[in-house]
Amino acid sequence: MIQGVVSPDGVPTIQVQVANQEWAATIDTGFNGDLELPEALRTSLNIRDTFGLVKFALAGGQTIEEYVYIVDFPFDGRLVEAAVTFVSDNQILIGTRLLQDYWLQINFVTRTVALERVAAVS
């Protein structure tokens, strides 16, 4: 199980280990992709493939285009295949697609986050 915290301003966050460094990663339930990573991590990950330039619809009707790459990302003690965009920010965003095999609990009262990998329901 992965445990995290809800920040004082209401942001659910966990810690991930990437490139021999601990990074704060925001659980973004409004992001239905896998990951958004800092540009600084690009050379630390095994980029296996690219989807190329992809259009994304953002909140408020905005549309942006970003390159999407397939990488092996270390998550919950294993390497998972993830679709990633790289941004100039130093923040990691974890989207709901990466969490499709997880039970997510965000408790704003106790300011805790819990992620537990579960078996697929058939």
Tab-separated table of C-alpha atoms in Angstrom:
chain	number	residue	atom	x	y	z
A	1	MET	CA	0.000	0.000	0.000
A	2	ILE	CA	1.148	3.521	-0.794
A	3	GLN	CA	0.349	6.186	1.753
A	4	GLY	CA	0.414	9.923	1.351
A	5	VAL	CA	-0.974	13.151	2.698
A	6	VAL	CA	-3.426	15.873	1.800
A	7	SER	CA	-1.612	19.207	1.918
A	8	PRO	CA	-3.032	22.136	3.892
A	9	ASP	CA	-4.381	23.537	0.608
A	10	GLY	CA	-6.216	20.261	-0.189
A	11	VAL	CA	-3.818	18.575	-2.639
A	12	PRO	CA	-3.512	14.749	-2.338
A	13	THR	CA	0.170	13.820	-2.614
A	14	ILE	CA	2.306	10.675	-2.449
A	15	GLN	CA	6.067	10.201	-2.692
A	16	VAL	CA	7.611	8.342	-5.649
A	17	GLN	CA	11.222	7.327	-6.196
A	18	VAL	CA	12.505	8.278	-9.650
A	19	ALA	CA	16.138	8.552	-10.734
A	20	ASN	CA	17.389	7.868	-7.184
A	21	GLN	CA	15.431	10.812	-5.812
A	22	GLU	CA	12.189	11.184	-3.833
A	23	TRP	CA	9.589	13.287	-5.641
A	24	ALA	CA	6.262	14.589	-4.417
A	25	ALA	CA	3.558	13.419	-6.818
A	26	THR	CA	0.084	14.919	-6.936
A	27	ILE	CA	-2.871	12.581	-7.419
A	28	ASP	CA	-4.878	14.496	-10.033
A	29	THR	CA	-8.356	12.964	-10.289
A	30	GLY	CA	-9.218	15.421	-13.067
A	31	PHE	CA	-6.409	14.057	-15.269
A	32	ASN	CA	-7.443	10.857	-17.032
A	33	GLY	CA	-3.996	10.120	-18.461
A	34	ASP	CA	-1.033	8.383	-16.821
A	35	LEU	CA	1.702	10.869	-15.910
A	36	GLU	CA	3.038	14.362	-16.331
A	37	LEU	CA	6.720	14.535	-15.424
A	38	PRO	CA	9.372	17.238	-15.115
A	39	GLU	CA	11.585	17.668	-18.166
A	40	ALA	CA	14.549	16.981	-15.842
A	41	LEU	CA	13.482	13.301	-15.674
A	42	ARG	CA	13.414	12.732	-19.449
A	43	THR	CA	16.952	11.294	-19.642
A	44	SER	CA	16.477	9.181	-16.482
A	45	LEU	CA	13.647	7.059	-17.884
A	46	ASN	CA	13.629	4.403	-20.573
A	47	ILE	CA	11.578	5.989	-23.367
A	48	ARG	CA	10.334	2.988	-25.323
A	49	ASP	CA	8.095	4.622	-27.891
A	50	THR	CA	6.260	7.798	-28.792
A	51	PHE	CA	2.648	8.519	-29.701
A	52	GLY	CA	3.803	11.768	-31.233
A	53	LEU	CA	2.021	15.082	-30.899
A	54	VAL	CA	-1.377	14.656	-29.195
A	55	LYS	CA	-4.155	17.195	-28.583
A	56	PHE	CA	-5.526	17.455	-25.049
A	57	ALA	CA	-8.740	19.157	-23.930
A	58	LEU	CA	-8.260	20.979	-20.629
A	59	ALA	CA	-10.756	22.410	-18.196
A	60	GLY	CA	-12.259	25.687	-19.315
A	61	GLY	CA	-12.311	24.645	-22.970
A	62	GLN	CA	-8.568	25.031	-23.584
A	63	THR	CA	-6.825	22.720	-26.046
A	64	ILE	CA	-3.080	22.061	-26.036
A	65	GLU	CA	-0.739	19.833	-28.008
A	66	GLU	CA	2.048	17.856	-26.335
A	67	TYR	CA	4.306	14.977	-27.278
A	68	VAL	CA	3.390	11.739	-25.501
A	69	TYR	CA	5.977	9.041	-24.800
A	70	ILE	CA	5.754	5.479	-23.487
A	71	VAL	CA	8.144	4.880	-20.575
A	72	ASP	CA	8.849	2.290	-17.918
A	73	PHE	CA	7.952	4.137	-14.728
A	74	PRO	CA	8.866	2.873	-11.228
A	75	PHE	CA	5.617	2.735	-9.247
A	76	ASP	CA	4.633	0.740	-6.180
A	77	GLY	CA	7.737	-1.464	-6.284
A	78	ARG	CA	7.504	-2.392	-9.953
A	79	LEU	CA	8.032	-0.905	-13.410
A	80	VAL	CA	4.789	0.009	-15.149
A	81	GLU	CA	4.285	1.048	-18.746
A	82	ALA	CA	2.975	4.601	-18.755
A	83	ALA	CA	2.078	7.299	-21.268
A	84	VAL	CA	3.980	10.435	-20.254
A	85	THR	CA	4.208	14.087	-21.142
A	86	PHE	CA	7.177	16.175	-20.022
A	87	VAL	CA	6.773	19.750	-18.771
A	88	SER	CA	9.135	22.484	-17.583
A	89	ASP	CA	7.577	22.415	-14.091
A	90	ASN	CA	9.181	20.367	-11.269
A	91	GLN	CA	5.912	18.694	-10.380
A	92	ILE	CA	4.750	15.133	-11.006
A	93	LEU	CA	1.071	14.586	-11.747
A	94	ILE	CA	-0.414	11.106	-11.483
A	95	GLY	CA	-3.573	10.615	-13.520
A	96	THR	CA	-6.408	8.184	-13.037
A	97	ARG	CA	-5.341	5.869	-15.878
A	98	LEU	CA	-2.161	4.976	-13.986
A	99	LEU	CA	-4.349	4.118	-10.987
A	100	GLN	CA	-6.774	1.810	-12.822
A	101	ASP	CA	-5.665	-1.199	-10.717
A	102	TYR	CA	-5.823	0.701	-7.423
A	103	TRP	CA	-8.302	1.540	-4.723
A	104	LEU	CA	-7.821	5.218	-3.881
A	105	GLN	CA	-8.926	6.787	-0.621
A	106	ILE	CA	-8.524	10.495	0.006
A	107	ASN	CA	-9.606	11.521	3.499
A	108	PHE	CA	-9.695	15.287	3.708
A	109	VAL	CA	-10.657	15.213	7.395
A	110	THR	CA	-7.590	13.247	8.510
A	111	ARG	CA	-5.474	14.588	5.591
A	112	THR	CA	-4.441	11.090	4.472
A	113	VAL	CA	-4.133	9.348	1.114
A	114	ALA	CA	-4.079	5.571	0.625
A	115	LEU	CA	-3.496	3.642	-2.613
A	116	GLU	CA	-3.915	-0.118	-2.592
A	117	ARG	CA	-3.424	-2.357	-5.605
A	118	VAL	CA	-6.408	-4.677	-6.026
A	119	ALA	CA	-7.208	-7.658	-8.202
A	120	ALA	CA	-9.277	-6.969	-11.278
A	121	VAL	CA	-13.008	-7.523	-10.877
A	122	SER	CA	-14.573	-9.690	-13.556
